Structures are given as structure tokens and as C-alpha cells.
PDB file of C-alpha atoms in Angstrom:
ATOM      1  CA  MET A   1      33.602   7.973 -16.193  1.00  0.00           C
ATOM      2  CA  LYS A   2      30.889   6.206 -14.114  1.00  0.00           C
ATOM      3  CA  GLU A   3      27.621   5.653 -16.147  1.00  0.00           C
ATOM      4  CA  VAL A   4      24.277   6.569 -14.830  1.00  0.00           C
ATOM      5  CA  HIS A   5      20.916   4.657 -15.909  1.00  0.00           C
ATOM      6  CA  LEU A   6      17.682   6.291 -15.245  1.00  0.00           C
ATOM      7  CA  VAL A   7      14.476   4.110 -14.879  1.00  0.00           C
ATOM      8  CA  LEU A   8      11.838   6.058 -16.409  1.00  0.00           C
ATOM      9  CA  THR A   9       8.517   4.257 -16.174  1.00  0.00           C
ATOM     10  CA  GLU A  10       5.586   5.798 -18.138  1.00  0.00           C
ATOM     11  CA  VAL A  11       2.627   5.337 -15.801  1.00  0.00           C
ATOM     12  CA  MET A  12      -0.975   6.798 -15.911  1.00  0.00           C
ATOM     13  CA  ILE A  13      -2.872   7.340 -12.688  1.00  0.00           C
ATOM     14  CA  ARG A  14      -6.651   7.043 -13.088  1.00  0.00           C
ATOM     15  CA  LYS A  15      -9.533   6.291 -11.002  1.00  0.00           C
ATOM     16  CA  TYR A  16     -10.564   2.600 -10.410  1.00  0.00           C
ATOM     17  CA  LYS A  17     -13.106   0.870 -11.941  1.00  0.00           C
ATOM     18  CA  ALA A  18     -15.052  -2.327 -11.207  1.00  0.00           C
ATOM     19  CA  GLU A  19     -13.390  -4.094 -14.323  1.00  0.00           C
ATOM     20  CA  ASP A  20      -9.905  -3.581 -12.787  1.00  0.00           C
ATOM     21  CA  PHE A  21     -10.685  -5.881 -10.127  1.00  0.00           C
ATOM     22  CA  ASP A  22      -8.775  -8.820 -10.797  1.00  0.00           C
ATOM     23  CA  GLU A  23      -5.491  -6.772 -11.623  1.00  0.00           C
ATOM     24  CA  LEU A  24      -5.925  -4.838  -8.811  1.00  0.00           C
ATOM     25  CA  ALA A  25      -6.389  -8.279  -6.698  1.00  0.00           C
ATOM     26  CA  LYS A  26      -3.182  -9.640  -8.127  1.00  0.00           C
ATOM     27  CA  VAL A  27      -1.295  -6.455  -7.265  1.00  0.00           C
ATOM     28  CA  MET A  28      -2.674  -6.156  -3.726  1.00  0.00           C
ATOM     29  CA  ASP A  29      -1.854  -9.916  -3.078  1.00  0.00           C
ATOM     30  CA  GLU A  30       1.634 -10.091  -4.544  1.00  0.00           C
ATOM     31  CA  GLY A  31       2.319  -6.787  -2.489  1.00  0.00           C
ATOM     32  CA  ARG A  32       0.594  -8.079   0.966  1.00  0.00           C
ATOM     33  CA  MET A  33       2.480 -11.476   0.587  1.00  0.00           C
ATOM     34  CA  GLN A  34       5.853  -9.597   0.328  1.00  0.00           C
ATOM     35  CA  GLU A  35       4.960  -7.288   3.286  1.00  0.00           C
ATOM     36  CA  LEU A  36       3.945 -10.414   5.570  1.00  0.00           C
ATOM     37  CA  GLU A  37       6.960 -12.252   4.575  1.00  0.00           C
ATOM     38  CA  ALA A  38       9.069  -9.619   5.765  1.00  0.00           C
ATOM     39  CA  GLU A  39       7.399  -9.967   9.191  1.00  0.00           C
ATOM     40  CA  GLY A  40       7.410 -13.431   9.345  1.00  0.00           C
ATOM     41  CA  LEU A  41       3.729 -13.263   9.009  1.00  0.00           C
ATOM     42  CA  GLU A  42       2.742 -15.323   5.470  1.00  0.00           C
ATOM     43  CA  GLN A  43       0.572 -17.768   7.676  1.00  0.00           C
ATOM     44  CA  VAL A  44      -2.086 -14.916   7.996  1.00  0.00           C
ATOM     45  CA  PHE A  45      -2.040 -14.002   4.375  1.00  0.00           C
ATOM     46  CA  ILE A  46      -5.418 -14.030   2.927  1.00  0.00           C
ATOM     47  CA  SER A  47      -6.117 -13.023  -0.826  1.00  0.00           C
ATOM     48  CA  LEU A  48      -7.837  -9.848  -1.166  1.00  0.00           C
ATOM     49  CA  LYS A  49     -11.046 -11.619  -3.017  1.00  0.00           C
ATOM     50  CA  ASP A  50     -11.437 -13.678   0.453  1.00  0.00           C
ATOM     51  CA  ALA A  51     -10.329 -10.692   3.136  1.00  0.00           C
ATOM     52  CA  PRO A  52     -13.072  -9.803   5.723  1.00  0.00           C
ATOM     53  CA  TYR A  53     -12.229  -5.995   4.783  1.00  0.00           C
ATOM     54  CA  LEU A  54     -13.378  -6.246   1.205  1.00  0.00           C
ATOM     55  CA  LYS A  55     -16.299  -4.673   1.360  1.00  0.00           C
ATOM     56  CA  TYR A  56     -14.455  -1.821   3.286  1.00  0.00           C
ATOM     57  CA  PHE A  57     -11.710  -1.607   0.719  1.00  0.00           C
ATOM     58  CA  LEU A  58     -13.932  -1.245  -2.271  1.00  0.00           C
ATOM     59  CA  SER A  59     -15.673   1.735  -0.581  1.00  0.00           C
ATOM     60  CA  CYS A  60     -12.277   3.323  -0.334  1.00  0.00           C
ATOM     61  CA  ASP A  61     -11.243   6.151  -3.011  1.00  0.00           C
ATOM     62  CA  ILE A  62      -9.006   3.995  -5.133  1.00  0.00           C
ATOM     63  CA  TYR A  63      -6.579   5.231  -8.004  1.00  0.00           C
ATOM     64  CA  ILE A  64      -4.984   2.661 -10.305  1.00  0.00           C
ATOM     65  CA  ALA A  65      -1.245   2.989 -11.579  1.00  0.00           C
ATOM     66  CA  GLU A  66      -1.222   1.515 -15.066  1.00  0.00           C
ATOM     67  CA  LYS A  67       1.868   0.825 -17.163  1.00  0.00           C
ATOM     68  CA  ASP A  68       1.113  -0.710 -20.851  1.00  0.00           C
ATOM     69  CA  GLU A  69      -2.463  -1.378 -20.000  1.00  0.00           C
ATOM     70  CA  GLN A  70      -1.516  -3.533 -16.941  1.00  0.00           C
ATOM     71  CA  VAL A  71      -2.432  -2.717 -13.361  1.00  0.00           C
ATOM     72  CA  VAL A  72       1.002  -2.007 -11.708  1.00  0.00           C
ATOM     73  CA  GLY A  73      -0.150  -0.506  -8.304  1.00  0.00           C
ATOM     74  CA  PHE A  74      -2.662   1.784  -6.859  1.00  0.00           C
ATOM     75  CA  VAL A  75      -3.516   3.703  -3.614  1.00  0.00           C
ATOM     76  CA  GLY A  76      -6.983   3.132  -1.614  1.00  0.00           C
ATOM     77  CA  LEU A  77      -8.139   6.419   0.682  1.00  0.00           C
ATOM     78  CA  GLY A  78     -10.358   6.264   3.403  1.00  0.00           C
ATOM     79  CA  ARG A  79     -11.253   9.552   5.277  1.00  0.00           C
ATOM     80  CA  ARG A  80      -8.174  11.423   6.281  1.00  0.00           C
ATOM     81  CA  ARG A  81      -6.330   7.936   5.799  1.00  0.00           C
ATOM     82  CA  LEU A  82      -4.123   6.279   3.497  1.00  0.00           C
ATOM     83  CA  ASP A  83      -5.603   2.728   3.969  1.00  0.00           C
ATOM     84  CA  PHE A  84      -3.725   0.986   0.784  1.00  0.00           C
ATOM     85  CA  LEU A  85      -0.552   1.619  -1.030  1.00  0.00           C
ATOM     86  CA  TYR A  86       0.779  -1.349  -3.306  1.00  0.00           C
ATOM     87  CA  VAL A  87       2.995  -1.829  -6.230  1.00  0.00           C
ATOM     88  CA  LEU A  88       3.782  -5.070  -7.930  1.00  0.00           C
ATOM     89  CA  PRO A  89       7.010  -5.990  -6.449  1.00  0.00           C
ATOM     90  CA  LYS A  90       8.468  -6.482 -10.106  1.00  0.00           C
ATOM     91  CA  MET A  91       7.859  -3.061 -10.543  1.00  0.00           C
ATOM     92  CA  GLN A  92       8.892  -1.265  -7.091  1.00  0.00           C
ATOM     93  CA  GLY A  93      11.724   1.381  -7.172  1.00  0.00           C
ATOM     94  CA  LYS A  94      10.680   2.960 -10.611  1.00  0.00           C
ATOM     95  CA  GLY A  95       8.538   5.788  -9.211  1.00  0.00           C
ATOM     96  CA  ILE A  96       5.362   4.505  -9.024  1.00  0.00           C
ATOM     97  CA  GLY A  97       4.597   4.315  -5.302  1.00  0.00           C
ATOM     98  CA  SER A  98       5.712   8.301  -5.511  1.00  0.00           C
ATOM     99  CA  ALA A  99       3.236   9.037  -8.298  1.00  0.00           C
ATOM    100  CA  LEU A 100       0.502   7.107  -6.192  1.00  0.00           C
ATOM    101  CA  MET A 101       1.440   9.054  -2.965  1.00  0.00           C
ATOM    102  CA  LYS A 102       1.293  12.249  -4.777  1.00  0.00           C
ATOM    103  CA  THR A 103      -1.942  11.832  -5.836  1.00  0.00           C
ATOM    104  CA  ALA A 104      -3.307  10.604  -2.532  1.00  0.00           C
ATOM    105  CA  LEU A 105      -1.439  13.723  -1.005  1.00  0.00           C
ATOM    106  CA  ALA A 106      -3.341  15.987  -3.495  1.00  0.00           C
ATOM    107  CA  LYS A 107      -6.647  14.484  -2.401  1.00  0.00           C
ATOM    108  CA  LEU A 108      -6.566  13.992   1.195  1.00  0.00           C
ATOM    109  CA  PRO A 109      -6.988  16.651   3.633  1.00  0.00           C
ATOM    110  CA  ARG A 110      -4.659  16.974   6.713  1.00  0.00           C
ATOM    111  CA  PRO A 111      -3.695  15.209   8.830  1.00  0.00           C
ATOM    112  CA  VAL A 112      -3.255  12.230   6.954  1.00  0.00           C
ATOM    113  CA  LYS A 113      -2.532   9.081   8.870  1.00  0.00           C
ATOM    114  CA  LEU A 114      -1.335   5.501   7.753  1.00  0.00           C
ATOM    115  CA  ALA A 115      -0.659   2.385   9.329  1.00  0.00           C
ATOM    116  CA  VAL A 116       2.483   0.243   8.676  1.00  0.00           C
ATOM    117  CA  PHE A 117       4.542  -2.590  10.251  1.00  0.00           C
ATOM    118  CA  ALA A 118       7.038  -1.247  12.641  1.00  0.00           C
ATOM    119  CA  ASP A 119       9.809  -3.046  11.257  1.00  0.00           C
ATOM    120  CA  ASN A 120       9.142  -2.267   7.838  1.00  0.00           C
ATOM    121  CA  GLU A 121      11.728   0.405   7.365  1.00  0.00           C
ATOM    122  CA  ARG A 122      11.634   0.263   3.526  1.00  0.00           C
ATOM    123  CA  ALA A 123       7.964   1.483   3.569  1.00  0.00           C
ATOM    124  CA  LYS A 124       8.568   3.918   6.516  1.00  0.00           C
ATOM    125  CA  ASN A 125      11.479   5.490   4.631  1.00  0.00           C
ATOM    126  CA  PHE A 126       9.429   5.974   1.767  1.00  0.00           C
ATOM    127  CA  TYR A 127       6.253   7.555   3.811  1.00  0.00           C
ATOM    128  CA  GLN A 128       9.412   9.830   5.525  1.00  0.00           C
ATOM    129  CA  LYS A 129      10.204  11.350   1.924  1.00  0.00           C
ATOM    130  CA  PHE A 130       6.662  12.535   2.110  1.00  0.00           C
ATOM    131  CA  GLY A 131       6.808  14.212   5.649  1.00  0.00           C
ATOM    132  CA  PHE A 132       5.324  11.489   7.570  1.00  0.00           C
ATOM    133  CA  LYS A 133       6.303  10.875  11.167  1.00  0.00           C
ATOM    134  CA  VAL A 134       5.602   7.976  13.516  1.00  0.00           C
ATOM    135  CA  THR A 135       3.237   9.236  16.163  1.00  0.00           C
ATOM    136  CA  GLU A 136       2.356   5.678  17.926  1.00  0.00           C
ATOM    137  CA  THR A 137       3.458   2.280  18.150  1.00  0.00           C
ATOM    138  CA  ARG A 138       1.254  -0.775  19.108  1.00  0.00           C
ATOM    139  CA  THR A 139       1.940  -4.083  19.508  1.00  0.00           C
ATOM    140  CA  GLU A 140      -0.697  -6.703  19.580  1.00  0.00           C
ATOM    141  CA  LYS A 141      -1.887 -10.069  18.581  1.00  0.00           C
ATOM    142  CA  TRP A 142      -3.083 -10.675  15.150  1.00  0.00           C
ATOM    143  CA  SER A 143      -6.187 -13.023  15.832  1.00  0.00           C
ATOM    144  CA  ASP A 144      -7.322 -15.753  18.229  1.00  0.00           C
ATOM    145  CA  GLU A 145      -6.828 -18.289  14.995  1.00  0.00           C
ATOM    146  CA  PHE A 146      -3.391 -16.622  14.446  1.00  0.00           C
ATOM    147  CA  PRO A 147      -1.991 -15.519  18.240  1.00  0.00           C
ATOM    148  CA  ILE A 148       1.183 -13.946  16.846  1.00  0.00           C
ATOM    149  CA  VAL A 149       2.463 -10.643  18.178  1.00  0.00           C
ATOM    150  CA  PHE A 150       3.311  -8.046  15.782  1.00  0.00           C
ATOM    151  CA  SER A 151       3.916  -4.062  15.909  1.00  0.00           C
ATOM    152  CA  GLU A 152       2.285  -1.432  14.011  1.00  0.00           C
ATOM    153  CA  ASP A 153       3.403   1.994  13.546  1.00  0.00           C
ATOM    154  CA  THR A 154       0.803   4.929  13.125  1.00  0.00           C
ATOM    155  CA  MET A 155       2.541   7.621  10.723  1.00  0.00           C
ATOM    156  CA  LYS A 156       1.006  11.254  10.279  1.00  0.00           C
ATOM    157  CA  LEU A 157       1.412  14.032   8.150  1.00  0.00           C
ATOM    158  CA  GLU A 158       0.434  17.285   9.453  1.00  0.00           C
TER     159      GLU A 158
END
């Protein structure tokens, strides 16, 4: 008989507090680098602390996933948008992202949109589990400094 191992992670979801910033930045930086490496875009990586969108990021409604008093993931909500969802790479696949997504969907009015790299099948499959569908694909260059072409899908949940 085949053994089945369940991974159960005791995670608490709570509202972000300013003192969480350093741990949250670590989650964002590790997750963002993982995402960019998968796209071959690691040269455009900027730490959250130095990101030009930091002010916007901090204006989002942010919820933290905490395990053993450590920040292991977070979700950032904009207006009718899921703008950020990151889980530490070593903690992925343990239900943390799903817990964060359920929190986000309980807070956001419909329709909800998000953006994801078009080639990020793992993330797109995750979002599709919650009913999101690709509604648009845009291809553009990253910036004048990094004239790299990439594609991004807009996904929407009605």
C-alpha cells in the first residue's frame, strides 16, 4: 500500500503592520527573483526597498501569512485588483498561497483582475483553480534601460 504524506502548515493570515516590512521585503525579493529567473529577466530585478513602485505597494491593502512568527507570504490588494501574491520559495506548495488567495477574494469586489507573466504556467494554473481566466495578452519592452521584450497576461475573475 502506498503511503500518503499530507503537508499541513499552521499559518495565520493577518493585516500587515509597518514592523513586518523587512520580512515582507525578503518574501517579495525572493519570490520576485524566482519569477524573473523563470522568464530570463533576472537582470531587471530591483529589491522592494529600492523599487519605484514602493509607495504604491505600501498603499495596497496587505495581508501577511505568518508561520512560527515568521512572515512566509503576503497578498497585496489594489482597487479591484490582486496586485501582489508571493510566498517564500521554500514554503510554496503548502497551502499558503491558497490561504492568501481566499483572504483576497473575500475582501475584493468582483470583477477582480491580476497580471502574470504569460509563460508563468505554474502561477496561471494556481489562479485558474480560483476561477480566473486570461482575458488579454500584452507584449511590450521592459524599459528603455532594459529593452527586453516580455508578455503579460491579464486574468479576470467575474
